[in-house]
PDB file of C-alpha atoms in Angstrom:
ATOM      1  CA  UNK A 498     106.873  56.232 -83.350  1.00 67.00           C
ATOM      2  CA  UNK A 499     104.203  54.660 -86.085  1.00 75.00           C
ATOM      3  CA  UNK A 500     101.486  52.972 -84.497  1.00 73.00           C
ATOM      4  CA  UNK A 501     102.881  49.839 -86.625  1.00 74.00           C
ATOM      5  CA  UNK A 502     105.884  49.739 -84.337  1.00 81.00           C
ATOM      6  CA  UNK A 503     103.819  50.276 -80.729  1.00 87.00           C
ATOM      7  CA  UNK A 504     103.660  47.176 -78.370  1.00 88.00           C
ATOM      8  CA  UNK A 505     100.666  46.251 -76.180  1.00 90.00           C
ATOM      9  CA  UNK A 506     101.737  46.238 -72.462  1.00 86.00           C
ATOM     10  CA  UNK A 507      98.727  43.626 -72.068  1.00 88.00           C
ATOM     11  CA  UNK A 508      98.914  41.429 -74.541  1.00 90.00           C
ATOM     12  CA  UNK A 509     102.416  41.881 -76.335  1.00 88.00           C
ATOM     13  CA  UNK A 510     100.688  42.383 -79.903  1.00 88.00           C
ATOM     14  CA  UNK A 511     101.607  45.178 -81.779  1.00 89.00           C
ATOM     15  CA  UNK A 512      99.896  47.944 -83.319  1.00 89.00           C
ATOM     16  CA  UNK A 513      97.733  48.875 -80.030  1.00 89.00           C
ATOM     17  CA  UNK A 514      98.282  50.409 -76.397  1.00 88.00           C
ATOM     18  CA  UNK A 515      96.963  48.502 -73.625  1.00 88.00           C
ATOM     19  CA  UNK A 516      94.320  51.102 -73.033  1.00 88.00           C
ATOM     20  CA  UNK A 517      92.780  49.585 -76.602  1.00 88.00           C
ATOM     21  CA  UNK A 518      93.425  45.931 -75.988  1.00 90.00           C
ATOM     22  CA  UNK A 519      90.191  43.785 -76.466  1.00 87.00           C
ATOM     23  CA  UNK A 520      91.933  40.558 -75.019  1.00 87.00           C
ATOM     24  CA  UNK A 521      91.553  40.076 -70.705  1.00 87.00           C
ATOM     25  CA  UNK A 522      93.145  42.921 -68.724  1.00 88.00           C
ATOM     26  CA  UNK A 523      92.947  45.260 -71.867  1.00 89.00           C
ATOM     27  CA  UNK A 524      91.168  48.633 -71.449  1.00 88.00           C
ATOM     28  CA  UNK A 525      88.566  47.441 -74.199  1.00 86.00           C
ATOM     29  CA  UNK A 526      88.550  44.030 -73.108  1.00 85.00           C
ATOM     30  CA  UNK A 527      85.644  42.140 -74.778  1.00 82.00           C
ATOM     31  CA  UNK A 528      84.624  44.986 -77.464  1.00 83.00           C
ATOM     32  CA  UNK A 529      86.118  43.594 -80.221  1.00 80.00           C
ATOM     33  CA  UNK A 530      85.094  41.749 -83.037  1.00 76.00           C
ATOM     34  CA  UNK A 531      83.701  38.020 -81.944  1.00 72.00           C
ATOM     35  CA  UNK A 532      85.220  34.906 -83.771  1.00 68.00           C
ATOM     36  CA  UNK A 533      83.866  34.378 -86.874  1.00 61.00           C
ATOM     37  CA  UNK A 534      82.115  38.171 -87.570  1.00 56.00           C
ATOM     38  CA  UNK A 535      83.296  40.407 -90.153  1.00 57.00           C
ATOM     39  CA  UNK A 536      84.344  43.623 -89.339  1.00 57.00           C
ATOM     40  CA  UNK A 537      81.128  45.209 -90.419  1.00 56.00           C
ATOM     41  CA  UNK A 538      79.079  43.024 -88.108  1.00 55.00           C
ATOM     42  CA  UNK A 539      77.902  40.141 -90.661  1.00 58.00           C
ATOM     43  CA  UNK A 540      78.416  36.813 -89.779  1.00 58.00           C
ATOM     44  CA  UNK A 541      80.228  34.665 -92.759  1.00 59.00           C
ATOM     45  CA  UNK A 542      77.883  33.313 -95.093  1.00 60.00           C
ATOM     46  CA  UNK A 543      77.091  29.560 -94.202  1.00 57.00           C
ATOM     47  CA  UNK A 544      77.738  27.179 -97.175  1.00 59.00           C
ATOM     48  CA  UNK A 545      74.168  25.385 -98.982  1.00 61.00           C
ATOM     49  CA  UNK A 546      74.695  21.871 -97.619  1.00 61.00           C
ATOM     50  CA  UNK A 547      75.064  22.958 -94.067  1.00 61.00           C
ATOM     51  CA  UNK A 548      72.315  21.909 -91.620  1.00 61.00           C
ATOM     52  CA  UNK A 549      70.806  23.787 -88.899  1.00 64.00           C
ATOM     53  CA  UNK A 550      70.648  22.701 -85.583  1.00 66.00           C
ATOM     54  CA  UNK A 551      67.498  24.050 -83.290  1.00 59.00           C
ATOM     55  CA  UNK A 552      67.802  23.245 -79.308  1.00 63.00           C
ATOM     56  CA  UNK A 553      64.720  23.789 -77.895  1.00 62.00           C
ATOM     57  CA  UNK A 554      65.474  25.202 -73.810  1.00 63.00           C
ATOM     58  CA  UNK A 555      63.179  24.101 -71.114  1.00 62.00           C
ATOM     59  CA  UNK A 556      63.014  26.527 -68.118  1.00 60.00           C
ATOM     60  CA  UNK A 557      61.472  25.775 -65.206  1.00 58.00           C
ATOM     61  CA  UNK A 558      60.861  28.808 -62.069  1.00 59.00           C
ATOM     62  CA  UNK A 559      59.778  27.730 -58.847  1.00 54.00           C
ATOM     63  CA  UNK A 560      59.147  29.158 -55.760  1.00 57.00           C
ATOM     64  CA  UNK A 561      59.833  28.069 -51.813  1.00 53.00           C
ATOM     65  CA  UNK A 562      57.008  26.802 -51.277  1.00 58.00           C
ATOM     66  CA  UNK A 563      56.459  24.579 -54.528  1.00 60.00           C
ATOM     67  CA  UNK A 564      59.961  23.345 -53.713  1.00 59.00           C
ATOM     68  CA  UNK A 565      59.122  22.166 -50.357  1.00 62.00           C
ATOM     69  CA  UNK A 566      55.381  20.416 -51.934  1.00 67.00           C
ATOM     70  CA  UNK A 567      57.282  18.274 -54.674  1.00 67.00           C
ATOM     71  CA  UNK A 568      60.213  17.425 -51.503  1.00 61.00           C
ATOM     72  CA  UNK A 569      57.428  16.590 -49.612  1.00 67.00           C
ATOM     73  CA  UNK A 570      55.456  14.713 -52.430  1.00 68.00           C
ATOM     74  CA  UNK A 571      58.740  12.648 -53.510  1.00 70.00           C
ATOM     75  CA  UNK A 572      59.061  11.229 -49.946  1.00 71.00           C
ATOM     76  CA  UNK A 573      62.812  12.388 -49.591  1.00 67.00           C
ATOM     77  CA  UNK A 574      64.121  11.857 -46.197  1.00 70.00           C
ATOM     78  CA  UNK A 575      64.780  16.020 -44.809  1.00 64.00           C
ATOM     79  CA  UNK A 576      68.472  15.540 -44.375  1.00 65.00           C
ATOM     80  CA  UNK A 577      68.709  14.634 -48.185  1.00 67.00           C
ATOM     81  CA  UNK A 578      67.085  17.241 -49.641  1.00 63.00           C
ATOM     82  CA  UNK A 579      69.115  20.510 -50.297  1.00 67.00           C
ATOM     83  CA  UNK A 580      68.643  23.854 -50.207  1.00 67.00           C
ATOM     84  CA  UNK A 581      68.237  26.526 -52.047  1.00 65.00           C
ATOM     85  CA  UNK A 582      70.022  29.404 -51.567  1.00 68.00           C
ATOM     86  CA  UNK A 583      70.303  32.455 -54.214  1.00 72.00           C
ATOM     87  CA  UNK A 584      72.970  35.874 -53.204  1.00 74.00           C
ATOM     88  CA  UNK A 585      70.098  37.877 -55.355  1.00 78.00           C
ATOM     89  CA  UNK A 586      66.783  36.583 -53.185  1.00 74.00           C
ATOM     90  CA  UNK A 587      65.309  38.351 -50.504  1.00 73.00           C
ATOM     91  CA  UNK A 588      64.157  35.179 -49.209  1.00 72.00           C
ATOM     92  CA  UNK A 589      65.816  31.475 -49.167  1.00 69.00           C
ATOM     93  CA  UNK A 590      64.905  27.897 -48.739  1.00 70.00           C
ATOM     94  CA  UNK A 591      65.996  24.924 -46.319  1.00 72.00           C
ATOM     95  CA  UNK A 592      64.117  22.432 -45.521  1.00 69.00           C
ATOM     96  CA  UNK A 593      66.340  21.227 -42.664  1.00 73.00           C
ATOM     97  CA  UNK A 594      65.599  22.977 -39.552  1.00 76.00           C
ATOM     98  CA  UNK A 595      68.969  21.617 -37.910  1.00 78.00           C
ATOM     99  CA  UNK A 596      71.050  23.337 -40.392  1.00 76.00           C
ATOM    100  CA  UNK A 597      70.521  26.806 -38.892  1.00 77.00           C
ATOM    101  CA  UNK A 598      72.107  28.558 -36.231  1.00 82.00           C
ATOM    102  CA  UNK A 599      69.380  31.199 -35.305  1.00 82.00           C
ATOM    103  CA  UNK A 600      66.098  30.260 -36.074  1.00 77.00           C
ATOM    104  CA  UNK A 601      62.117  32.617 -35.815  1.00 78.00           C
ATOM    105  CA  UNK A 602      59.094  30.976 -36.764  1.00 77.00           C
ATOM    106  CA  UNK A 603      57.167  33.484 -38.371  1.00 75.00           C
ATOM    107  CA  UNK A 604      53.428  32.981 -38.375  1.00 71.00           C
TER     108      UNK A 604
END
């Protein structure tokens, strides 16, 4: 059978088996060319009159304990301030002492 005449199991395209299938649940899912590339990786030249548009990002880190200074500093009443709570951190933050079950003081 010519590749021409195969049918994708994924995504019902032909031309490809599943196992080659860039679209969701394909075996290559996500390899393939991104919307509005060329094949050989340059993006489609971008006509004279066309503006570009910078956004600057602002990122902000802070820690537990600068958290707990601004909370403190801003006067918000404990039950109304949340927490912060990351599945990646070793430690986490609450300022509300009522919200846990089990609780250590460590000094």
């Amino acid at each position: 059978m010519a590749k021409q005449e195969i049918t994708c199991y994924n995504c019902d395209r032909k031309g490809h088996y599943k196992a080659d299938c860039w679209r969701p649940g394909g075996g290559k899912e996500g390899q393939g060319p991104q919307r509005g590339q060329r094949r050989n990786g340059n993006r489609p030249k971008q006509n004279a009159n066309t503006a570009m548009e910078y956004k600057a990002e602002e990122n902000f880190a802070f820690t537990s304990s600068d958290f707990a200074s601004i909370a403190k500093q801003l006067n918000i009443p404990v039950e109304q301030r949340g927490a912060i709570i990351d599945s990646g951190a070793s430690t986490h933050f609450c300022p509300d002492r009522s919200k846990f079950t089990t609780f250590t003081p460590i000094e």
